[in-house]
mmCIF file of C-alpha atoms in Angstrom:
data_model
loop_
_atom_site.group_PDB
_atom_site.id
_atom_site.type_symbol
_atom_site.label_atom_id
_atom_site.label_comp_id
_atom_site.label_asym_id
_atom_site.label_seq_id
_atom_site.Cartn_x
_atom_site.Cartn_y
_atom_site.Cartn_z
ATOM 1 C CA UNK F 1 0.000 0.000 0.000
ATOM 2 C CA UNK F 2 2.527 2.435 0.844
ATOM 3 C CA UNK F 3 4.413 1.590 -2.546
ATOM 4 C CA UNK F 4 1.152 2.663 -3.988
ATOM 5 C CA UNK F 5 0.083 5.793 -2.224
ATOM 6 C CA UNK F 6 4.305 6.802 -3.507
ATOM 7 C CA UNK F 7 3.907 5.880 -6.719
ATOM 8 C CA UNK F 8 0.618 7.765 -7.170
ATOM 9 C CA UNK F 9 1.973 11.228 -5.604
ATOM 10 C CA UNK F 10 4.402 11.205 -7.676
ATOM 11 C CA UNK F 11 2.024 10.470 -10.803
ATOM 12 C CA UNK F 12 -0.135 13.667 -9.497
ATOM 13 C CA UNK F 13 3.574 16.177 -9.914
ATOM 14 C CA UNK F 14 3.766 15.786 -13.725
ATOM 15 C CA UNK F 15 -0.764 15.858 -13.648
ATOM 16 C CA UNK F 16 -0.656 19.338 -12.086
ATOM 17 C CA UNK F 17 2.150 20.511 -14.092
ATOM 18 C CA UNK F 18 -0.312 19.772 -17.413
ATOM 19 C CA UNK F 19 -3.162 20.774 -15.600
ATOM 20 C CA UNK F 20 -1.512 24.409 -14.776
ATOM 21 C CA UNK F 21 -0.062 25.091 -18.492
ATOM 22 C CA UNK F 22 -3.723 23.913 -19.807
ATOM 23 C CA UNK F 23 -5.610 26.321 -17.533
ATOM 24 C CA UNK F 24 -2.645 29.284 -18.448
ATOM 25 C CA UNK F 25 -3.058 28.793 -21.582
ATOM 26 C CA UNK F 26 -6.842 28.989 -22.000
ATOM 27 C CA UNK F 27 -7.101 32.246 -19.317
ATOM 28 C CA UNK F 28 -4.539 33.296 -22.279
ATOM 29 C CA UNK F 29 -6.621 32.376 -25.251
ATOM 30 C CA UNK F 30 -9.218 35.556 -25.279
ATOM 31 C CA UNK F 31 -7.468 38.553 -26.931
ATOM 32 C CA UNK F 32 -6.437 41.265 -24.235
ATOM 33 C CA UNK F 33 -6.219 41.140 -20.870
ATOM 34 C CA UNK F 34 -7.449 42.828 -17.402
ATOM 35 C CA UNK F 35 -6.266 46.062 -18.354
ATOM 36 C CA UNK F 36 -7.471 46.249 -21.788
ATOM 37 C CA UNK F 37 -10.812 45.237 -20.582
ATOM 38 C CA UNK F 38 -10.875 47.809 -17.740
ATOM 39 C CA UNK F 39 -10.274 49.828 -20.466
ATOM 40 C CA UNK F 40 -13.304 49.644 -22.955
ATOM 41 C CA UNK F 41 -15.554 49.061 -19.651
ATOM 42 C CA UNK F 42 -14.515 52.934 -18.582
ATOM 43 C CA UNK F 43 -14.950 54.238 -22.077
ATOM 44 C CA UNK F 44 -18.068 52.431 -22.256
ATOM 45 C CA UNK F 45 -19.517 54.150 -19.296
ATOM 46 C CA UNK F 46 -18.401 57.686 -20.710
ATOM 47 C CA UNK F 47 -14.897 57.783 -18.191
ATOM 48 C CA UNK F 48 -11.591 58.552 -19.155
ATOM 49 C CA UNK F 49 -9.023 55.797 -19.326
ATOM 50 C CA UNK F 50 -5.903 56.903 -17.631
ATOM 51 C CA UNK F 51 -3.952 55.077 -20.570
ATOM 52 C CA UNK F 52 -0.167 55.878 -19.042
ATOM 53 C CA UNK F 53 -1.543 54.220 -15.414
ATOM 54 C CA UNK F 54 -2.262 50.715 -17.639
ATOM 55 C CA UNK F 55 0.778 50.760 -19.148
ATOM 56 C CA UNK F 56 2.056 51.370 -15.516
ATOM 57 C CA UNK F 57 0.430 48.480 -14.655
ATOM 58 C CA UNK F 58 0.856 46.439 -17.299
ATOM 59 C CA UNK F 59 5.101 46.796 -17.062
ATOM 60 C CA UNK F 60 4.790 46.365 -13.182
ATOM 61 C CA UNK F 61 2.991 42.948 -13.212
ATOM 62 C CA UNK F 62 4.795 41.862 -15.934
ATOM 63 C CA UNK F 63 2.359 42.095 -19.281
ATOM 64 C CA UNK F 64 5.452 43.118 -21.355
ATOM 65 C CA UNK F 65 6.968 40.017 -20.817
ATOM 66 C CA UNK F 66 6.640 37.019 -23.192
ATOM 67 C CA UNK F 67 3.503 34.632 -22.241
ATOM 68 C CA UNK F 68 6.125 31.881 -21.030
ATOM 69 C CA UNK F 69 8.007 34.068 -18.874
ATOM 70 C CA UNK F 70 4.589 34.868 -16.961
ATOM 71 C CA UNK F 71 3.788 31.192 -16.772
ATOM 72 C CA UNK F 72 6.601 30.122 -14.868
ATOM 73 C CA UNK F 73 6.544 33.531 -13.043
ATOM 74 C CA UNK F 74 2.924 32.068 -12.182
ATOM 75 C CA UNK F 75 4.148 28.515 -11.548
ATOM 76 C CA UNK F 76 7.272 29.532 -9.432
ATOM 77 C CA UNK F 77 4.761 31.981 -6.940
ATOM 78 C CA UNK F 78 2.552 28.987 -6.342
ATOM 79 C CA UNK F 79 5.194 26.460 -4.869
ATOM 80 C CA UNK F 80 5.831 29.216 -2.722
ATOM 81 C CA UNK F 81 2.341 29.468 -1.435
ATOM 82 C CA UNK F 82 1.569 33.331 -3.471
ATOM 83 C CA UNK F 83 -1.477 32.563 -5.837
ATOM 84 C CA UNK F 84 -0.840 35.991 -6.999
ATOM 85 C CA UNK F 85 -2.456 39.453 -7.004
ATOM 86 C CA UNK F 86 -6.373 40.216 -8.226
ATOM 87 C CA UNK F 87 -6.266 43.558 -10.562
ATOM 88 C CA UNK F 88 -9.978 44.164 -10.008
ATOM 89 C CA UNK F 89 -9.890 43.917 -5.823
ATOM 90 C CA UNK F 90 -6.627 45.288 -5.321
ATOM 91 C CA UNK F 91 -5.787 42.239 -3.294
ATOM 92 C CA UNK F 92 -3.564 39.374 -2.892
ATOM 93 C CA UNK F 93 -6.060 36.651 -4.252
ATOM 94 C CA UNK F 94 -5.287 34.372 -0.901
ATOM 95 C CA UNK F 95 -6.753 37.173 0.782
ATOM 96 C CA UNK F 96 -9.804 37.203 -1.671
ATOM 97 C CA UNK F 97 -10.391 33.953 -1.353
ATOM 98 C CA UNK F 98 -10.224 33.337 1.812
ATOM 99 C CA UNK F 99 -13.188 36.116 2.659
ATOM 100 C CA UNK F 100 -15.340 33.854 0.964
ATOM 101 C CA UNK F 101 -13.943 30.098 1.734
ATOM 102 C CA UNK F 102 -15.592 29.496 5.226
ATOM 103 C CA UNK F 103 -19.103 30.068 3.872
ATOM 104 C CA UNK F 104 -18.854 28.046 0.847
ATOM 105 C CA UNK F 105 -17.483 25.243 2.976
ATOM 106 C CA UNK F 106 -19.724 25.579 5.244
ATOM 107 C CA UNK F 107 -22.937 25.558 2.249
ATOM 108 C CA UNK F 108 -21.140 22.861 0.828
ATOM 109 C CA UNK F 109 -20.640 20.620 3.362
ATOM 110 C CA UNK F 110 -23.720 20.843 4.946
ATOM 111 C CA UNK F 111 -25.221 20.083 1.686
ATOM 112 C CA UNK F 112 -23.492 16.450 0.914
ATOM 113 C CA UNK F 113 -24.844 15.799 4.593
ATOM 114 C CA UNK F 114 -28.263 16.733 3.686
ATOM 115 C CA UNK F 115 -27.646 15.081 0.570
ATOM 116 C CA UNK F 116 -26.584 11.910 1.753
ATOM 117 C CA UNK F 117 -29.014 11.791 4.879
ATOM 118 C CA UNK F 118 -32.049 11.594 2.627
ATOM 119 C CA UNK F 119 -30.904 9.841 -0.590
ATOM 120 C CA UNK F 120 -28.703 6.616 1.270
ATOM 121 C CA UNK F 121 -32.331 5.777 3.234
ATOM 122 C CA UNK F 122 -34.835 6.132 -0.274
ATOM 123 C CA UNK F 123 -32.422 4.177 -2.404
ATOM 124 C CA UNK F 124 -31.865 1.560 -0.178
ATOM 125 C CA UNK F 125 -35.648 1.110 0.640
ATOM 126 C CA UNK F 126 -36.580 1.402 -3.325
ATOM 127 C CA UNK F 127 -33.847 -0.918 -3.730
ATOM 128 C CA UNK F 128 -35.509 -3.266 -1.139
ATOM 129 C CA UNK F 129 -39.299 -2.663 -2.500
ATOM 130 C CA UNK F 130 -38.852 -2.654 -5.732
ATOM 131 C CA UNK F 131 -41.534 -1.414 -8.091
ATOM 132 C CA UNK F 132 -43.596 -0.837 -4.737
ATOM 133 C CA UNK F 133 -45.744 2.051 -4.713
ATOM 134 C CA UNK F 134 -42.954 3.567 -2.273
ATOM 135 C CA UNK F 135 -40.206 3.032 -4.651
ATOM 136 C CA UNK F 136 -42.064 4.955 -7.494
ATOM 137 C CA UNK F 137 -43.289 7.604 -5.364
ATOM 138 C CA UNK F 138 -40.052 8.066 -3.311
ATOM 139 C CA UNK F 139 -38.018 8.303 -6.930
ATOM 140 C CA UNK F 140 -40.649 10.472 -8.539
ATOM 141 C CA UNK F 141 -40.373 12.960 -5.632
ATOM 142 C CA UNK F 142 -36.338 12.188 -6.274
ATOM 143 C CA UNK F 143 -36.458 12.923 -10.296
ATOM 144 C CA UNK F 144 -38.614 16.559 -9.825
ATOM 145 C CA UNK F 145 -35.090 18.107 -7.719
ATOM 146 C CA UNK F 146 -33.075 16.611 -10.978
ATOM 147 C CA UNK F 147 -35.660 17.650 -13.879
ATOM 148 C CA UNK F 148 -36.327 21.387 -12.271
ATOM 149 C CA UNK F 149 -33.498 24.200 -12.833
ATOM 150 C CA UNK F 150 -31.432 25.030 -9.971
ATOM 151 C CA UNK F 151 -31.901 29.045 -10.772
ATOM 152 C CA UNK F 152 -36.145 28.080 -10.811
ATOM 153 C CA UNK F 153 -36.003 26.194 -7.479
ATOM 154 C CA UNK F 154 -34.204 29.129 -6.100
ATOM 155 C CA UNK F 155 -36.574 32.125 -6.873
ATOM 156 C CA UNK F 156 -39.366 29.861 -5.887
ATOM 157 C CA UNK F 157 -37.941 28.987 -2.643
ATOM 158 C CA UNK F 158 -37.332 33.034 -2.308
ATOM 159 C CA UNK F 159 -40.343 33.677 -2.886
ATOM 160 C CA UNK F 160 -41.455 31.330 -0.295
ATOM 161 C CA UNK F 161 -39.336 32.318 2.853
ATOM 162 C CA UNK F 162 -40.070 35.411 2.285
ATOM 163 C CA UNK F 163 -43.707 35.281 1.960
ATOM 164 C CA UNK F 164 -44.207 32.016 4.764
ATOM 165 C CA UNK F 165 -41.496 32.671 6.892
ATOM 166 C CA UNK F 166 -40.617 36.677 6.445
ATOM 167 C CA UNK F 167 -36.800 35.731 5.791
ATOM 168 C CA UNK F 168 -35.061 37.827 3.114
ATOM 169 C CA UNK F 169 -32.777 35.137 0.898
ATOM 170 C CA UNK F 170 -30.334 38.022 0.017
ATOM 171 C CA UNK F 171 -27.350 36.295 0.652
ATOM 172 C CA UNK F 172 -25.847 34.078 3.564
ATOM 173 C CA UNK F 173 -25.972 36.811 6.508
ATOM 174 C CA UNK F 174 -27.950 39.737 7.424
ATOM 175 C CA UNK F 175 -26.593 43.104 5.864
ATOM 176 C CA UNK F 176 -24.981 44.288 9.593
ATOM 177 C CA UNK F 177 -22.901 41.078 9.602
ATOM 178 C CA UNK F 178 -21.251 41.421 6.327
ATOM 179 C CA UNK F 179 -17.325 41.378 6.322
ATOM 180 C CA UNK F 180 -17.743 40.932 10.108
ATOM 181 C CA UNK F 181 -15.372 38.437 11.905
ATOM 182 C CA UNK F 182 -17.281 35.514 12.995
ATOM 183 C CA UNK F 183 -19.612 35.501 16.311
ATOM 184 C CA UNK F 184 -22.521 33.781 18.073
ATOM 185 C CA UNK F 185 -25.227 36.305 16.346
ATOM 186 C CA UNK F 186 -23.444 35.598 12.768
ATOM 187 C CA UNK F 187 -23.419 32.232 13.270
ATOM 188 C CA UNK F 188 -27.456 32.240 14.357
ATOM 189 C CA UNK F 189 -27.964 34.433 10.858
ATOM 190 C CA UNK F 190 -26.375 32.208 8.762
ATOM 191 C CA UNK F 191 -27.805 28.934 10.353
ATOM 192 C CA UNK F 192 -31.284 30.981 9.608
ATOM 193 C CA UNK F 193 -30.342 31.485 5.705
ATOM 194 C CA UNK F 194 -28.220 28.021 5.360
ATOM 195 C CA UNK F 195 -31.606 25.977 4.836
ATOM 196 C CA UNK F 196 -32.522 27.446 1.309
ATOM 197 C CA UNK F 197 -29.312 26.942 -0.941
ATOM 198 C CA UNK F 198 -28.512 23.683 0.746
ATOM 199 C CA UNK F 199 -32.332 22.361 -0.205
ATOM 200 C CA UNK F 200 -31.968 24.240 -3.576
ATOM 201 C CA UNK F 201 -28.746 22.711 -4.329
ATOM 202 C CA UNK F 202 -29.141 19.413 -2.904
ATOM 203 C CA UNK F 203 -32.035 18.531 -5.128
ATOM 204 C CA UNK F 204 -30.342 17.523 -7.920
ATOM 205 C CA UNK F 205 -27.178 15.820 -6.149
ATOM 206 C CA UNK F 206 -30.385 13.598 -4.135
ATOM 207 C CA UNK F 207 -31.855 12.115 -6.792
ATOM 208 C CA UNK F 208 -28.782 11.161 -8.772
ATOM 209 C CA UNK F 209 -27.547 9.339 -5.818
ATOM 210 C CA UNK F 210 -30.945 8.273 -5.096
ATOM 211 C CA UNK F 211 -30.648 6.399 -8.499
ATOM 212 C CA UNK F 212 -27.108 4.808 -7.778
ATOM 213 C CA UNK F 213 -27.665 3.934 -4.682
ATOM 214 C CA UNK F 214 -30.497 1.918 -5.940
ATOM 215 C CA UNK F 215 -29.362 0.451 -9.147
ATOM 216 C CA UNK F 216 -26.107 -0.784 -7.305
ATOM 217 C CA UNK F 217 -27.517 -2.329 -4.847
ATOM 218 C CA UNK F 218 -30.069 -4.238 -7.201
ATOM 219 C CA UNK F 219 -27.625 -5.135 -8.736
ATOM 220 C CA UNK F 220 -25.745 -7.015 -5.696
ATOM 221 C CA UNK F 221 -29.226 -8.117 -4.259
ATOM 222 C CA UNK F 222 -29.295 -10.255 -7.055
ATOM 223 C CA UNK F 223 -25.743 -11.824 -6.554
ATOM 224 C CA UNK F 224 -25.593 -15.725 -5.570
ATOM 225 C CA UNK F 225 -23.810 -14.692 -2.049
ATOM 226 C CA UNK F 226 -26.779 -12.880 -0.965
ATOM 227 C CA UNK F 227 -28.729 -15.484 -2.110
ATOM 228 C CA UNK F 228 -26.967 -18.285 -0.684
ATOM 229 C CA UNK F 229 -26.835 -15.938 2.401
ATOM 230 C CA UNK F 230 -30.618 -15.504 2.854
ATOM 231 C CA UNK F 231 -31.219 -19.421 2.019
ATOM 232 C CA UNK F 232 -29.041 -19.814 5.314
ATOM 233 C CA UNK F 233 -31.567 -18.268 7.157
ATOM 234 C CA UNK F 234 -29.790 -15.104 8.169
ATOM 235 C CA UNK F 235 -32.091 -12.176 8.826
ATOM 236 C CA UNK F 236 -32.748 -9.633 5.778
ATOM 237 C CA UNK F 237 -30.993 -6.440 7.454
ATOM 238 C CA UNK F 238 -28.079 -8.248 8.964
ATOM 239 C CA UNK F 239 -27.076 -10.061 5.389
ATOM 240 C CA UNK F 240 -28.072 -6.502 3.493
ATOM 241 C CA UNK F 241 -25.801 -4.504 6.112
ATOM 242 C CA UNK F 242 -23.126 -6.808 6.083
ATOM 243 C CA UNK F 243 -22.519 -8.273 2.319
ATOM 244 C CA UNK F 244 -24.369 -6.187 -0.610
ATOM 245 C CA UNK F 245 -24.620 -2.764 1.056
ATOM 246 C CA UNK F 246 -20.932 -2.687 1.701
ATOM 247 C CA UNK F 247 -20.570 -4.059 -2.160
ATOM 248 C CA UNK F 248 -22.698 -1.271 -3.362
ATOM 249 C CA UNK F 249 -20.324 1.746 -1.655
ATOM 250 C CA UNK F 250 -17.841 1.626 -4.381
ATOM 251 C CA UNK F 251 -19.514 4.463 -6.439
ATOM 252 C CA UNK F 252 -19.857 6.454 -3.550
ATOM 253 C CA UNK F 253 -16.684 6.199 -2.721
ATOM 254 C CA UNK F 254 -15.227 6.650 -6.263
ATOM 255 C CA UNK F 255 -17.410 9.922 -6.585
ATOM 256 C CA UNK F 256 -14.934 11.930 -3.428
ATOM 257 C CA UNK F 257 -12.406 12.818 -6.149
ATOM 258 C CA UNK F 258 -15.410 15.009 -7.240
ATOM 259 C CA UNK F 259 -16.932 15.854 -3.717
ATOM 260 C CA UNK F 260 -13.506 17.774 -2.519
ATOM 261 C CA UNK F 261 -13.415 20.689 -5.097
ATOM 262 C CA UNK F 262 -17.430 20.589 -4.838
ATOM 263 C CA UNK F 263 -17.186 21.999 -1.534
ATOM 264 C CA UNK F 264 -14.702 25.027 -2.366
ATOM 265 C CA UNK F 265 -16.471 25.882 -5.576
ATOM 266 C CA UNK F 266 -19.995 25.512 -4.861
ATOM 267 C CA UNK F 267 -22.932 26.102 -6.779
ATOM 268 C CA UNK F 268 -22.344 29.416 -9.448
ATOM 269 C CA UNK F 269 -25.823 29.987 -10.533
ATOM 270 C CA UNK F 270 -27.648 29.666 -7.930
ATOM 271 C CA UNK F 271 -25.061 31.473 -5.545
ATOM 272 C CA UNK F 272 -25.811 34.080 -8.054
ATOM 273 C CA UNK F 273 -29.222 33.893 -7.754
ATOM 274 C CA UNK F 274 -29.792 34.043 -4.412
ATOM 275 C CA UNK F 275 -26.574 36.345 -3.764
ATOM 276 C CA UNK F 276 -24.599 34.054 -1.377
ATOM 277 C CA UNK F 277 -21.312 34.996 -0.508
ATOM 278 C CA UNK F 278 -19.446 32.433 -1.846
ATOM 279 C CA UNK F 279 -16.262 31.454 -4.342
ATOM 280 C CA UNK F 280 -18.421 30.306 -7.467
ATOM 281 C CA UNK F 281 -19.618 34.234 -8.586
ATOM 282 C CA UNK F 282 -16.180 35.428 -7.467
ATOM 283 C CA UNK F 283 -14.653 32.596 -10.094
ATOM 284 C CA UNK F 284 -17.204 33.745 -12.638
ATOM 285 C CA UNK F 285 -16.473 37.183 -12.120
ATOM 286 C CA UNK F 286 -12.861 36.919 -12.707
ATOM 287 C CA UNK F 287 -13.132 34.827 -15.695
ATOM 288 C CA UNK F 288 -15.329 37.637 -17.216
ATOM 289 C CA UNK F 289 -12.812 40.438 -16.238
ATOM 290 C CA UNK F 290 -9.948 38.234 -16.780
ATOM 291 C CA UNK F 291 -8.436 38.565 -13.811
ATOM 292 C CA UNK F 292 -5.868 36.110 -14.912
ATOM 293 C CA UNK F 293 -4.230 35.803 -11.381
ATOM 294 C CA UNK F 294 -7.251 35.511 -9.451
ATOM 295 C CA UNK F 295 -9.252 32.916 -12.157
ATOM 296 C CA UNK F 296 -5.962 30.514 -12.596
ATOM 297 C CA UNK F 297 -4.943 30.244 -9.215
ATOM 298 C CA UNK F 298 -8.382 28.906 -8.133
ATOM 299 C CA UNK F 299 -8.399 26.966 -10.590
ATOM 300 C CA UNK F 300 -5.013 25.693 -9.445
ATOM 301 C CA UNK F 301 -6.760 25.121 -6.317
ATOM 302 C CA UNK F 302 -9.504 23.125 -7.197
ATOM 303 C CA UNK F 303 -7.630 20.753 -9.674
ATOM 304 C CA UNK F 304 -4.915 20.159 -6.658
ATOM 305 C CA UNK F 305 -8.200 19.126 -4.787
ATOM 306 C CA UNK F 306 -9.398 16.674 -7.456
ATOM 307 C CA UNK F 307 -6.116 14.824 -7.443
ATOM 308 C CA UNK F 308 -6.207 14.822 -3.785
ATOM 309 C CA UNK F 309 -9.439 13.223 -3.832
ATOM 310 C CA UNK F 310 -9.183 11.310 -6.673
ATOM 311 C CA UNK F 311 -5.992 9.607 -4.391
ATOM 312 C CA UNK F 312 -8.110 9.706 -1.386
ATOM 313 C CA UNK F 313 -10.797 8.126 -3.091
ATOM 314 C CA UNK F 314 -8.603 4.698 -4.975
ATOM 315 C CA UNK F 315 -7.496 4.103 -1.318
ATOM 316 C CA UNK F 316 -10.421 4.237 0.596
ATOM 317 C CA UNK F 317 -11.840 1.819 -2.559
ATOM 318 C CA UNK F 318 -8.489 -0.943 -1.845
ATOM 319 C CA UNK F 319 -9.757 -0.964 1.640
ATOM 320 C CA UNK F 320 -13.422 -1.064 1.274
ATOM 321 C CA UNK F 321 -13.878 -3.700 -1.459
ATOM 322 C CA UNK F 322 -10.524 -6.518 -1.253
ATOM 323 C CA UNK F 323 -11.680 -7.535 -4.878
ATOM 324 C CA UNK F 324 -10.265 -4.562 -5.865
ATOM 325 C CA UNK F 325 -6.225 -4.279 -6.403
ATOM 326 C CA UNK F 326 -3.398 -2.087 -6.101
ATOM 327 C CA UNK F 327 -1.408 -4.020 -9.357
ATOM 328 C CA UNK F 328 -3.025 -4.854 -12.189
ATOM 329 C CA UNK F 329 -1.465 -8.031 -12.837
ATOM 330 C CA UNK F 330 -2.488 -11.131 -13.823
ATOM 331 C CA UNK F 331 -3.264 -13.936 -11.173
ATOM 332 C CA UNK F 332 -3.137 -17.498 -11.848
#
């Protein structure tokens, strides 16, 4: 195992490296940059472009220099722990980001929770009842959060707090407890607005998993060792709990390569929507301003998490399932 886990790190050095010239490279692929685009927005809106200031700016952060030169400029700050400097906030982007982090963590994570707390019970009991009235009413219920927009669900859901519960969706906090450090009476507001994106953007995440959960555990249901088990006379939740439940994990597991940048980046549109304070509009922000710093480096971020997971996740699947193995060999 630990020749593995080795052997893989090292795999991810050259991945990132690829990874971070691909996303350089297609940050780089729009003609201009920042500055020319801060441009044409101020002439757009009738202001003045102070055009010796850009190519102030330009020179000091290095937009003379050839487009290689910056990458490993880039590159070079990022083993050092700088992800750079944002031309639009005036900010080191660490700083940026991490305004923003906590809450879309905290959104995040509560949502897989919420996620898995109600889809693991409705797949396994579809699963166990199938084509019961249960199982198609449970999955119909399921399908809805997958079939309606994200954006729709939101306004509705606005709509309804506001109306049924007087609480104002405009963001994660109330207005006095923006860029506030955090405190029993923030923590109270956001627990109060928490319940509406994590519903919102749950829905869809439940009723995929609902699905999987479902189809692979039909699927080992119908295996001779459960079979073979139940013919032994051992009780129903005791063979399903030890044998074909465990069996039926391995998606699950496979998906937390996917579930670790999830919970930094978050959901875009509907953070829009409903004006949380989170890292997806700030990523789609910077993308549209090309804020090359700010944009690659979370990037960066979130494709060092996917590795990490993805890693996390082959593990966790060697030790969960012993059919699986490390080599690839053949066996006689």
């Amino acid at each position: 195992m630990l020749k593995y886990i080795l052997k893989r790190i090292l795999v991810m050095i050259p991945t990132l490296l690829i990874t971070s010239a691909l996303i350089f490279n297609v940050i780089n692929l729009p003609e201009g940059d920042y500055f020319e685009t801060l441009s044409a927005e101020m002439q757009a809106q009738g202001e003045k472009a102070d055009l010796s200031r850009i190519e102030f700016l330009k020179k000091e952060y290095g937009f003379d220099r050839p487009v290689t030169e910056r990458y490993f400029w880039w590159v070079a700050g990022l083993l050092q722990g700088d992800m750079g400097y944002s031309f639009e906030y005036q900010r080191p982007v660490r700083e940026i980001v991490g305004d923003r982090l906590m809450l879309t963590m905290i959104v995040s994570f509560v949502t897989i929770i919420f996620t898995w707390i109600v889809a693991f019970p409705i797949g396994i009991y579809s699963a166990t009842h199938q084509y019961s009235w249960g199982d198609y009413g449970l999955t119909f219920i399921g399908l809805i959060g997958l079939a309606v927009p994200h954006f729709l669900l939101a306004l509705v859901f606005m709509y309804m707090a506001n109306v049924w519960f007087g609480t104002s969706i405009g963001g994660l906090v109330d207005p006095q407890y923006l860029n506030q450090p955090m405190s029993w009476a923030k923590a109270a507001s956001v627990l109060e607005h928490l319940w509406i994106p994590v519903i919102i953007i749950g829905a869809g995440g439940t009723a995929g998993m609902i699905r999987s959960v479902r189809a692979n555990l039909l699927d080992e249901l119908q295996k001779q060792y459960y079979v073979t088990a139940r013919a032994k006379g051992l009780p129903p939740g005791k063979a399903l709990r030890k044998y074909p439940l465990r069996m039926s994990l391995n998606f699950f597991v496979s998906d937390i390569g996917d579930i670790l940048p999830s919970i930094v980046s978050g959901a875009e549109i509907v953070a829009i929507v409903l004006s949380l304070q989170t890292t997806g509009p700030l990523l789609i922000r910077a993308l549209q301003s090309q804020d090359m710093y700010l944009a690659g480096s979370f990037l960066m971020f979130l494709s060092f998490l996917t590795v990490i997971g993805v890693l996390i996740s082959d593990i966790a699947l060697a030790i969960l399932d012993p059919r699986i193995r490390l080599q690839g060999a053949a066996t006689k």
